[in-house]
PDB file of C-alpha atoms and ligand atoms in Angstrom:
ATOM      1  CA  MET A 804       2.188   7.750 -13.764  1.00  0.00           C
ATOM      2  CA  ASN A 805       2.935  11.154 -12.248  1.00  0.00           C
ATOM      3  CA  ILE A 806       5.818  11.851  -9.904  1.00  0.00           C
ATOM      4  CA  THR A 807       6.053  14.756  -7.472  1.00  0.00           C
ATOM      5  CA  VAL A 808       9.200  15.272  -5.443  1.00  0.00           C
ATOM      6  CA  PHE A 809       8.954  16.760  -1.951  1.00  0.00           C
ATOM      7  CA  ASP A 810      11.734  18.124   0.258  1.00  0.00           C
ATOM      8  CA  ASN A 811      11.410  15.395   2.851  1.00  0.00           C
ATOM      9  CA  HIS A 812       9.243  12.677   4.398  1.00  0.00           C
ATOM     10  CA  GLU A 813       7.272  15.218   6.442  1.00  0.00           C
ATOM     11  CA  ALA A 814       6.300  17.245   3.369  1.00  0.00           C
ATOM     12  CA  LEU A 815       5.226  14.195   1.372  1.00  0.00           C
ATOM     13  CA  SER A 816       3.220  12.883   4.334  1.00  0.00           C
ATOM     14  CA  GLN A 817       1.442  16.248   4.671  1.00  0.00           C
ATOM     15  CA  ALA A 818       0.652  16.258   0.947  1.00  0.00           C
ATOM     16  CA  ALA A 819      -0.594  12.662   1.039  1.00  0.00           C
ATOM     17  CA  ALA A 820      -2.836  13.477   4.015  1.00  0.00           C
ATOM     18  CA  GLU A 821      -4.344  16.439   2.148  1.00  0.00           C
ATOM     19  CA  LEU A 822      -5.047  14.227  -0.864  1.00  0.00           C
ATOM     20  CA  VAL A 823      -6.683  11.541   1.305  1.00  0.00           C
ATOM     21  CA  ILE A 824      -8.831  14.133   3.093  1.00  0.00           C
ATOM     22  CA  ASP A 825      -9.865  15.710  -0.230  1.00  0.00           C
ATOM     23  CA  GLU A 826     -10.894  12.316  -1.621  1.00  0.00           C
ATOM     24  CA  ILE A 827     -12.981  11.595   1.489  1.00  0.00           C
ATOM     25  CA  LYS A 828     -14.657  15.008   1.220  1.00  0.00           C
ATOM     26  CA  LYS A 829     -15.538  14.272  -2.419  1.00  0.00           C
ATOM     27  CA  LYS A 830     -16.874  10.795  -1.613  1.00  0.00           C
ATOM     28  CA  PRO A 831     -17.450  10.180   2.123  1.00  0.00           C
ATOM     29  CA  ASP A 832     -18.105   6.436   1.616  1.00  0.00           C
ATOM     30  CA  LEU A 833     -15.160   5.787  -0.671  1.00  0.00           C
ATOM     31  CA  ILE A 834     -13.370   2.431  -0.674  1.00  0.00           C
ATOM     32  CA  VAL A 835      -9.826   2.956   0.536  1.00  0.00           C
ATOM     33  CA  CYS A 836      -6.919   0.535   1.022  1.00  0.00           C
ATOM     34  CA  PHE A 837      -4.279   1.649   3.512  1.00  0.00           C
ATOM     35  CA  PRO A 838      -0.824   0.036   3.526  1.00  0.00           C
ATOM     36  CA  THR A 839       1.469  -1.004   6.339  1.00  0.00           C
ATOM     37  CA  GLY A 840       5.205  -0.382   6.527  1.00  0.00           C
ATOM     38  CA  SER A 841       7.347   2.443   7.857  1.00  0.00           C
ATOM     39  CA  THR A 842       6.588   5.019   5.158  1.00  0.00           C
ATOM     40  CA  PRO A 843       2.883   5.709   5.924  1.00  0.00           C
ATOM     41  CA  ILE A 844       3.219   6.004   9.703  1.00  0.00           C
ATOM     42  CA  ARG A 845       3.691   9.802   9.661  1.00  0.00           C
ATOM     43  CA  LEU A 846       0.761  10.130   7.234  1.00  0.00           C
ATOM     44  CA  TYR A 847      -1.412   8.222   9.703  1.00  0.00           C
ATOM     45  CA  GLU A 848      -0.349  10.551  12.541  1.00  0.00           C
ATOM     46  CA  ILE A 849      -1.335  13.561  10.421  1.00  0.00           C
ATOM     47  CA  LEU A 850      -4.705  11.995   9.566  1.00  0.00           C
ATOM     48  CA  ILE A 851      -5.340  11.347  13.262  1.00  0.00           C
ATOM     49  CA  GLU A 852      -4.475  14.988  14.096  1.00  0.00           C
ATOM     50  CA  ALA A 853      -6.824  16.165  11.326  1.00  0.00           C
ATOM     51  CA  TYR A 854      -9.598  13.951  12.698  1.00  0.00           C
ATOM     52  CA  GLN A 855      -9.043  15.299  16.238  1.00  0.00           C
ATOM     53  CA  LYS A 856      -9.325  18.857  14.903  1.00  0.00           C
ATOM     54  CA  GLY A 857     -12.605  17.988  13.153  1.00  0.00           C
ATOM     55  CA  LYS A 858     -11.105  18.352   9.659  1.00  0.00           C
ATOM     56  CA  VAL A 859     -12.075  14.884   8.433  1.00  0.00           C
ATOM     57  CA  ASP A 860     -14.868  12.425   9.096  1.00  0.00           C
ATOM     58  CA  PHE A 861     -14.059   8.731   8.571  1.00  0.00           C
ATOM     59  CA  SER A 862     -17.445   7.402   9.684  1.00  0.00           C
ATOM     60  CA  LYS A 863     -18.599   6.340   6.227  1.00  0.00           C
ATOM     61  CA  VAL A 864     -15.212   5.391   4.732  1.00  0.00           C
ATOM     62  CA  ARG A 865     -15.050   1.733   3.662  1.00  0.00           C
ATOM     63  CA  VAL A 866     -11.645   0.238   4.480  1.00  0.00           C
ATOM     64  CA  ARG A 867     -10.259  -2.715   2.532  1.00  0.00           C
ATOM     65  CA  SER A 868      -6.866  -4.481   2.505  1.00  0.00           C
ATOM     66  CA  VAL A 869      -3.714  -3.983   0.488  1.00  0.00           C
ATOM     67  CA  ASP A 870      -2.209  -7.202   1.792  1.00  0.00           C
ATOM     68  CA  GLU A 871      -1.936  -9.572   4.750  1.00  0.00           C
ATOM     69  CA  TYR A 872       0.277 -12.403   5.936  1.00  0.00           C
ATOM     70  CA  VAL A 873      -1.122 -15.893   5.501  1.00  0.00           C
ATOM     71  CA  GLY A 874      -1.665 -17.636   8.823  1.00  0.00           C
ATOM     72  CA  LEU A 875      -1.875 -14.553  11.056  1.00  0.00           C
ATOM     73  CA  SER A 876      -5.226 -13.678  12.614  1.00  0.00           C
ATOM     74  CA  GLN A 877      -6.329 -10.048  12.819  1.00  0.00           C
ATOM     75  CA  ASP A 878      -5.372  -9.838  16.502  1.00  0.00           C
ATOM     76  CA  HIS A 879      -1.847 -11.168  15.913  1.00  0.00           C
ATOM     77  CA  PRO A 880       0.559  -8.291  16.741  1.00  0.00           C
ATOM     78  CA  GLN A 881       2.435  -8.739  13.438  1.00  0.00           C
ATOM     79  CA  SER A 882      -0.656  -8.968  11.262  1.00  0.00           C
ATOM     80  CA  TYR A 883      -1.316  -6.082   8.924  1.00  0.00           C
ATOM     81  CA  ALA A 884      -4.821  -5.781  10.343  1.00  0.00           C
ATOM     82  CA  PHE A 885      -3.361  -5.221  13.809  1.00  0.00           C
ATOM     83  CA  PHE A 886      -0.843  -2.691  12.468  1.00  0.00           C
ATOM     84  CA  LEU A 887      -3.591  -0.669  10.780  1.00  0.00           C
ATOM     85  CA  SER A 888      -5.777  -0.858  13.850  1.00  0.00           C
ATOM     86  CA  ILE A 889      -3.162   0.578  16.206  1.00  0.00           C
ATOM     87  CA  HIS A 890      -1.689   3.133  13.788  1.00  0.00           C
ATOM     88  CA  LEU A 891      -4.924   4.505  12.346  1.00  0.00           C
ATOM     89  CA  LEU A 892      -8.268   2.728  12.489  1.00  0.00           C
ATOM     90  CA  SER A 893      -8.769   2.619  16.260  1.00  0.00           C
ATOM     91  CA  CYS A 894      -7.593   6.250  16.602  1.00  0.00           C
ATOM     92  CA  CYS A 895     -10.327   7.830  14.450  1.00  0.00           C
ATOM     93  CA  ASN A 896     -14.061   7.448  13.931  1.00  0.00           C
ATOM     94  CA  PHE A 897     -13.955   4.605  11.420  1.00  0.00           C
ATOM     95  CA  ASP A 898     -17.099   2.519  11.813  1.00  0.00           C
ATOM     96  CA  PRO A 899     -16.141  -1.154  12.463  1.00  0.00           C
ATOM     97  CA  LYS A 900     -18.960  -2.259  10.198  1.00  0.00           C
ATOM     98  CA  ASN A 901     -17.246  -0.469   7.294  1.00  0.00           C
ATOM     99  CA  ILE A 902     -13.884  -2.163   7.878  1.00  0.00           C
ATOM    100  CA  GLU A 903     -13.579  -5.454   6.012  1.00  0.00           C
ATOM    101  CA  LEU A 904     -10.013  -6.700   5.792  1.00  0.00           C
ATOM    102  CA  ILE A 905      -8.865  -9.862   4.076  1.00  0.00           C
ATOM    103  CA  ASN A 906      -8.646 -12.752   6.533  1.00  0.00           C
ATOM    104  CA  GLY A 907      -5.058 -13.973   6.779  1.00  0.00           C
ATOM    105  CA  ALA A 908      -6.142 -16.798   9.082  1.00  0.00           C
ATOM    106  CA  ALA A 909      -8.739 -18.211   6.682  1.00  0.00           C
ATOM    107  CA  GLN A 910      -8.782 -22.038   6.558  1.00  0.00           C
ATOM    108  CA  ASP A 911      -8.501 -21.911   2.774  1.00  0.00           C
ATOM    109  CA  PRO A 912      -6.302 -18.905   1.850  1.00  0.00           C
ATOM    110  CA  GLN A 913      -6.814 -19.403  -1.873  1.00  0.00           C
ATOM    111  CA  ALA A 914     -10.606 -19.331  -1.479  1.00  0.00           C
ATOM    112  CA  GLU A 915     -10.312 -16.251   0.746  1.00  0.00           C
ATOM    113  CA  CYS A 916      -8.421 -14.379  -2.001  1.00  0.00           C
ATOM    114  CA  LEU A 917     -11.100 -15.321  -4.540  1.00  0.00           C
ATOM    115  CA  ARG A 918     -13.861 -14.291  -2.143  1.00  0.00           C
ATOM    116  CA  TYR A 919     -12.191 -10.959  -1.474  1.00  0.00           C
ATOM    117  CA  ALA A 920     -11.529 -10.273  -5.171  1.00  0.00           C
ATOM    118  CA  GLN A 921     -15.180 -10.996  -5.946  1.00  0.00           C
ATOM    119  CA  LYS A 922     -16.331  -8.762  -3.100  1.00  0.00           C
ATOM    120  CA  LEU A 923     -14.248  -5.824  -4.359  1.00  0.00           C
ATOM    121  CA  LYS A 924     -15.565  -6.396  -7.866  1.00  0.00           C
ATOM    122  CA  GLU A 925     -19.165  -6.334  -6.646  1.00  0.00           C
ATOM    123  CA  GLU A 926     -18.432  -3.155  -4.705  1.00  0.00           C
ATOM    124  CA  GLY A 927     -17.208  -1.482  -7.890  1.00  0.00           C
ATOM    125  CA  GLY A 928     -13.454  -1.561  -7.263  1.00  0.00           C
ATOM    126  CA  ILE A 929     -11.078   0.528  -5.235  1.00  0.00           C
ATOM    127  CA  ASP A 930     -11.507   4.309  -5.107  1.00  0.00           C
ATOM    128  CA  LEU A 931      -8.250   5.113  -3.359  1.00  0.00           C
ATOM    129  CA  ILE A 932      -5.275   2.901  -2.613  1.00  0.00           C
ATOM    130  CA  LEU A 933      -2.008   3.914  -1.015  1.00  0.00           C
ATOM    131  CA  ASP A 934       1.159   1.882  -0.961  1.00  0.00           C
ATOM    132  CA  GLY A 935       4.867   2.069  -0.446  1.00  0.00           C
ATOM    133  CA  ILE A 936       7.396   0.515  -2.763  1.00  0.00           C
ATOM    134  CA  GLY A 937       9.832  -2.248  -1.900  1.00  0.00           C
ATOM    135  CA  GLU A 938      13.558  -1.833  -2.370  1.00  0.00           C
ATOM    136  CA  ASN A 939      13.201  -5.056  -4.389  1.00  0.00           C
ATOM    137  CA  VAL A 940      10.659  -3.178  -6.581  1.00  0.00           C
ATOM    138  CA  HIS A 941       7.560  -4.969  -5.279  1.00  0.00           C
ATOM    139  CA  ILE A 942       4.236  -3.114  -5.183  1.00  0.00           C
ATOM    140  CA  GLY A 943       1.705  -4.399  -2.682  1.00  0.00           C
ATOM    141  CA  PHE A 944       3.162  -7.861  -2.243  1.00  0.00           C
ATOM    142  CA  ASN A 945       3.487  -8.377  -5.988  1.00  0.00           C
ATOM    143  CA  GLU A 946       7.018  -9.717  -5.989  1.00  0.00           C
ATOM    144  CA  PRO A 947       9.320  -9.744  -9.045  1.00  0.00           C
ATOM    145  CA  ALA A 948       8.470 -12.939 -10.967  1.00  0.00           C
ATOM    146  CA  ASP A 949       7.911 -14.398 -14.423  1.00  0.00           C
ATOM    147  CA  GLN A 950       4.208 -13.718 -14.089  1.00  0.00           C
ATOM    148  CA  LEU A 951       2.058 -11.476 -11.941  1.00  0.00           C
ATOM    149  CA  TYR A 952      -1.579 -11.680 -10.886  1.00  0.00           C
ATOM    150  CA  ASP A 953      -4.495  -9.475 -11.839  1.00  0.00           C
ATOM    151  CA  HIS A 954      -6.531  -9.473  -8.628  1.00  0.00           C
ATOM    152  CA  TYR A 955      -6.190 -10.489  -4.956  1.00  0.00           C
ATOM    153  CA  HIS A 956      -4.136 -13.668  -4.822  1.00  0.00           C
ATOM    154  CA  LEU A 957      -1.683 -15.727  -2.808  1.00  0.00           C
ATOM    155  CA  GLU A 958       1.915 -14.632  -3.119  1.00  0.00           C
ATOM    156  CA  SER A 959       5.082 -16.438  -2.037  1.00  0.00           C
ATOM    157  CA  LEU A 960       7.222 -13.871  -0.297  1.00  0.00           C
ATOM    158  CA  SER A 961      10.744 -13.494  -1.638  1.00  0.00           C
ATOM    159  CA  PRO A 962      13.687 -14.186   0.700  1.00  0.00           C
ATOM    160  CA  TRP A 963      14.463 -10.444   0.432  1.00  0.00           C
ATOM    161  CA  THR A 964      10.999  -9.384   1.638  1.00  0.00           C
ATOM    162  CA  ARG A 965      11.055 -11.899   4.491  1.00  0.00           C
ATOM    163  CA  GLN A 966      14.500 -10.661   5.526  1.00  0.00           C
ATOM    164  CA  VAL A 967      13.460  -6.985   5.478  1.00  0.00           C
ATOM    165  CA  ASN A 968      10.200  -7.657   7.332  1.00  0.00           C
ATOM    166  CA  ALA A 969      11.969  -9.800   9.936  1.00  0.00           C
ATOM    167  CA  ARG A 970      12.575  -6.514  11.809  1.00  0.00           C
ATOM    168  CA  PHE A 971       8.994  -6.737  13.081  1.00  0.00           C
ATOM    169  CA  PHE A 972       9.311 -10.364  14.282  1.00  0.00           C
ATOM    170  CA  GLU A 973      11.456 -12.076  16.905  1.00  0.00           C
ATOM    171  CA  SER A 974      13.265 -14.040  14.241  1.00  0.00           C
ATOM    172  CA  ILE A 975      13.138 -14.554  10.481  1.00  0.00           C
ATOM    173  CA  VAL A 976      11.753 -18.059  10.974  1.00  0.00           C
ATOM    174  CA  ASP A 977       8.585 -16.446  12.364  1.00  0.00           C
ATOM    175  CA  VAL A 978       7.978 -14.404   9.181  1.00  0.00           C
ATOM    176  CA  PRO A 979       5.242 -16.104   7.133  1.00  0.00           C
ATOM    177  CA  ASP A 980       6.415 -17.234   3.704  1.00  0.00           C
ATOM    178  CA  GLN A 981       3.112 -16.427   2.033  1.00  0.00           C
ATOM    179  CA  ALA A 982       0.878 -13.381   1.865  1.00  0.00           C
ATOM    180  CA  MET A 983      -2.428 -12.394   0.358  1.00  0.00           C
ATOM    181  CA  SER A 984      -1.999  -9.371  -1.863  1.00  0.00           C
ATOM    182  CA  VAL A 985      -3.889  -6.955  -4.010  1.00  0.00           C
ATOM    183  CA  GLY A 986      -3.173  -7.707  -7.696  1.00  0.00           C
ATOM    184  CA  VAL A 987      -1.572  -5.510 -10.306  1.00  0.00           C
ATOM    185  CA  LEU A 988      -4.855  -4.794 -12.100  1.00  0.00           C
ATOM    186  CA  ASP A 989      -6.497  -3.880  -8.804  1.00  0.00           C
ATOM    187  CA  LEU A 990      -3.763  -1.273  -8.407  1.00  0.00           C
ATOM    188  CA  LEU A 991      -3.888   0.036 -11.954  1.00  0.00           C
ATOM    189  CA  GLU A 992      -7.685   0.169 -12.063  1.00  0.00           C
ATOM    190  CA  ALA A 993      -8.020   1.997  -8.751  1.00  0.00           C
ATOM    191  CA  LYS A 994      -9.481   5.458  -9.320  1.00  0.00           C
ATOM    192  CA  THR A 995      -6.518   6.928  -7.454  1.00  0.00           C
ATOM    193  CA  PHE A 996      -3.317   5.175  -6.458  1.00  0.00           C
ATOM    194  CA  LEU A 997      -0.881   7.089  -4.247  1.00  0.00           C
ATOM    195  CA  VAL A 998       2.622   5.623  -4.085  1.00  0.00           C
ATOM    196  CA  LEU A 999       4.716   6.913  -1.190  1.00  0.00           C
ATOM    197  CA  SER A1000       8.494   6.633  -1.125  1.00  0.00           C
ATOM    198  CA  SER A1001      10.951   8.082   1.319  1.00  0.00           C
ATOM    199  CA  GLY A1002      14.660   7.729   1.896  1.00  0.00           C
ATOM    200  CA  LYS A1003      17.874   6.913   0.063  1.00  0.00           C
ATOM    201  CA  LYS A1004      17.349   3.164   0.200  1.00  0.00           C
ATOM    202  CA  LYS A1005      14.577   3.566  -2.416  1.00  0.00           C
ATOM    203  CA  ALA A1006      16.709   5.796  -4.715  1.00  0.00           C
ATOM    204  CA  GLU A1007      17.826   2.898  -6.925  1.00  0.00           C
ATOM    205  CA  VAL A1008      14.157   1.981  -7.620  1.00  0.00           C
ATOM    206  CA  TRP A1009      13.441   5.518  -8.834  1.00  0.00           C
ATOM    207  CA  ARG A1010      16.669   5.646 -10.823  1.00  0.00           C
ATOM    208  CA  ARG A1011      15.557   2.503 -12.657  1.00  0.00           C
ATOM    209  CA  LEU A1012      11.996   3.816 -13.106  1.00  0.00           C
ATOM    210  CA  SER A1013      13.313   7.030 -14.630  1.00  0.00           C
ATOM    211  CA  THR A1014      15.992   5.531 -16.877  1.00  0.00           C
ATOM    212  CA  GLU A1015      14.682   2.117 -18.039  1.00  0.00           C
ATOM    213  CA  ASN A1016      12.158   2.149 -20.844  1.00  0.00           C
ATOM    214  CA  THR A1017      10.903  -1.436 -20.519  1.00  0.00           C
ATOM    215  CA  LEU A1018       7.996  -2.799 -18.476  1.00  0.00           C
ATOM    216  CA  SER A1019       8.536  -6.161 -16.851  1.00  0.00           C
ATOM    217  CA  THR A1020       6.916  -8.522 -14.368  1.00  0.00           C
ATOM    218  CA  ARG A1021      10.450  -8.850 -12.967  1.00  0.00           C
ATOM    219  CA  PHE A1022      10.141  -5.140 -12.153  1.00  0.00           C
ATOM    220  CA  PRO A1023       6.558  -4.853 -10.852  1.00  0.00           C
ATOM    221  CA  ALA A1024       6.921  -1.139 -10.095  1.00  0.00           C
ATOM    222  CA  SER A1025       7.531  -0.510 -13.820  1.00  0.00           C
ATOM    223  CA  LEU A1026       3.887  -1.455 -14.458  1.00  0.00           C
ATOM    224  CA  LEU A1027       2.821   1.673 -12.599  1.00  0.00           C
ATOM    225  CA  LYS A1028       3.665   3.519 -15.801  1.00  0.00           C
ATOM    226  CA  LEU A1029       0.544   1.986 -17.374  1.00  0.00           C
ATOM    227  CA  SER A1030      -1.868   4.194 -15.439  1.00  0.00           C
ATOM    228  CA  GLN A1031      -2.398   7.933 -15.293  1.00  0.00           C
ATOM    229  CA  ASN A1032      -4.205   7.397 -11.972  1.00  0.00           C
ATOM    230  CA  VAL A1033      -0.881   6.604 -10.276  1.00  0.00           C
ATOM    231  CA  HIS A1034       0.537   9.543  -8.340  1.00  0.00           C
ATOM    232  CA  CYS A1035       3.959   9.008  -6.789  1.00  0.00           C
ATOM    233  CA  LEU A1036       4.854  11.213  -3.842  1.00  0.00           C
ATOM    234  CA  ILE A1037       8.547  10.828  -3.184  1.00  0.00           C
ATOM    235  CA  ASP A1038      11.125  12.734  -1.216  1.00  0.00           C
ATOM    236  CA  GLN A1039      14.426  14.250  -2.363  1.00  0.00           C
ATOM    237  CA  GLU A1040      16.410  11.320  -1.010  1.00  0.00           C
ATOM    238  CA  SER A1041      14.380   8.794  -2.996  1.00  0.00           C
ATOM    239  CA  ALA A1042      14.648  11.045  -6.062  1.00  0.00           C
ATOM    240  CA  SER A1043      18.387  11.639  -5.682  1.00  0.00           C
ATOM    241  CA  LEU A1044      19.446   9.281  -8.519  1.00  0.00           C
ATOM    242  CA  MET A1045      16.552  10.057 -10.873  1.00  0.00           C
ATOM    243  CA  ALA A1046      16.980  11.381 -14.392  1.00  0.00           C
ATOM    244  CA  SER A1047      15.845  14.976 -13.797  1.00  0.00           C
ATOM    245  CA  ASP A1048      13.767  15.240 -17.008  1.00  0.00           C
ATOM    246  CA  LYS A1049      11.488  12.439 -15.758  1.00  0.00           C
ATOM    247  CA  VAL A1050      10.282  14.205 -12.605  1.00  0.00           C
ATOM    248  CA  GLY A1051       6.617  15.047 -13.092  1.00  0.00           C
ATOM    249  CA  LYS A1052       6.145  12.408 -15.863  1.00  0.00           C
TER     250      LYS A1052
HETATM  251  C1  LIG B 390       2.701  -2.874   2.756  1.00  0.00           C
HETATM  252  C2  LIG B 390       3.081  -3.162   1.372  1.00  0.00           C
HETATM  253  C3  LIG B 390       4.495  -3.048   0.913  1.00  0.00           C
HETATM  254  C4  LIG B 390       5.227  -1.817   1.487  1.00  0.00           C
HETATM  255  C5  LIG B 390       6.657  -1.741   0.958  1.00  0.00           C
HETATM  256  C6  LIG B 390       7.401  -0.553   1.532  1.00  0.00           C
HETATM  257  O1  LIG B 390       1.335  -3.060   2.986  1.00  0.00           O
HETATM  258  O2  LIG B 390       2.238  -3.503   0.597  1.00  0.00           O
HETATM  259  O3  LIG B 390       4.505  -2.979  -0.491  1.00  0.00           O
HETATM  260  O4  LIG B 390       4.529  -0.668   1.124  1.00  0.00           O
HETATM  261  O5  LIG B 390       7.340  -2.919   1.301  1.00  0.00           O
HETATM  262  O6  LIG B 390       7.505  -0.666   2.919  1.00  0.00           O
HETATM  263  P1  LIG B 390       8.163   0.497   3.794  1.00  0.00           P
HETATM  264  O7  LIG B 390       7.192   1.611   3.847  1.00  0.00           O
HETATM  265  O8  LIG B 390       8.356  -0.129   5.164  1.00  0.00           O
HETATM  266  O9  LIG B 390       9.456   0.859   3.147  1.00  0.00           O
END
């Protein structure tokens, strides 16, 4: 796991955009998983600007899911598919036939996770995945627990995650209690995994990552240390409690 600290959210978003564009130039039909959440929104704006200036071509990029709420169809305003569509996919020249997101509204969610995991396996795995990090140390929707999953799976959302995500819904009772999520091995085996973190509210996560020397399923983000393909782009505020000798490690 490598960590680079940037002055602020703008600088890390610019750097992340450059990395994404470079990866697409190297492999125009790469398989990429884009996350939702507040952190990547500026990155998506920069990617859209780059596309409008002719600096990147998304026409061959294959888009897959990081995660999705169970029970929400892709046109539901709170679904992750809808979020990605309005913030990025519909604003650039992604080809709809190359966008295959996990179906949150599938009749049999368990079977849908297995189908999706198999599909990714047959496609050769993820080239590039981006994700934020939860204040409760989740990665993707892999919540702290006694055991974690290898590949795409059903996840029960923690009360904390439902509470935090309630900001996008009318009320917390509307927040689904289950999600489909990329698994930990999917993340660690991705050819490149960019973790984005901005703001003081994530500082405790990075303090723990830089000072604790144990890996635990109760601390899913600690498992990021298992892969050299993980590149964390974090801002000064997120890094403010970190042990300084760990920056760059
Ligand atoms: C989103 C996802 C989550 C978020 C994390 C941080 O698809 O998988 O792990 O990345 O909860 O969210 P923000 O960016 O809102 O702080």
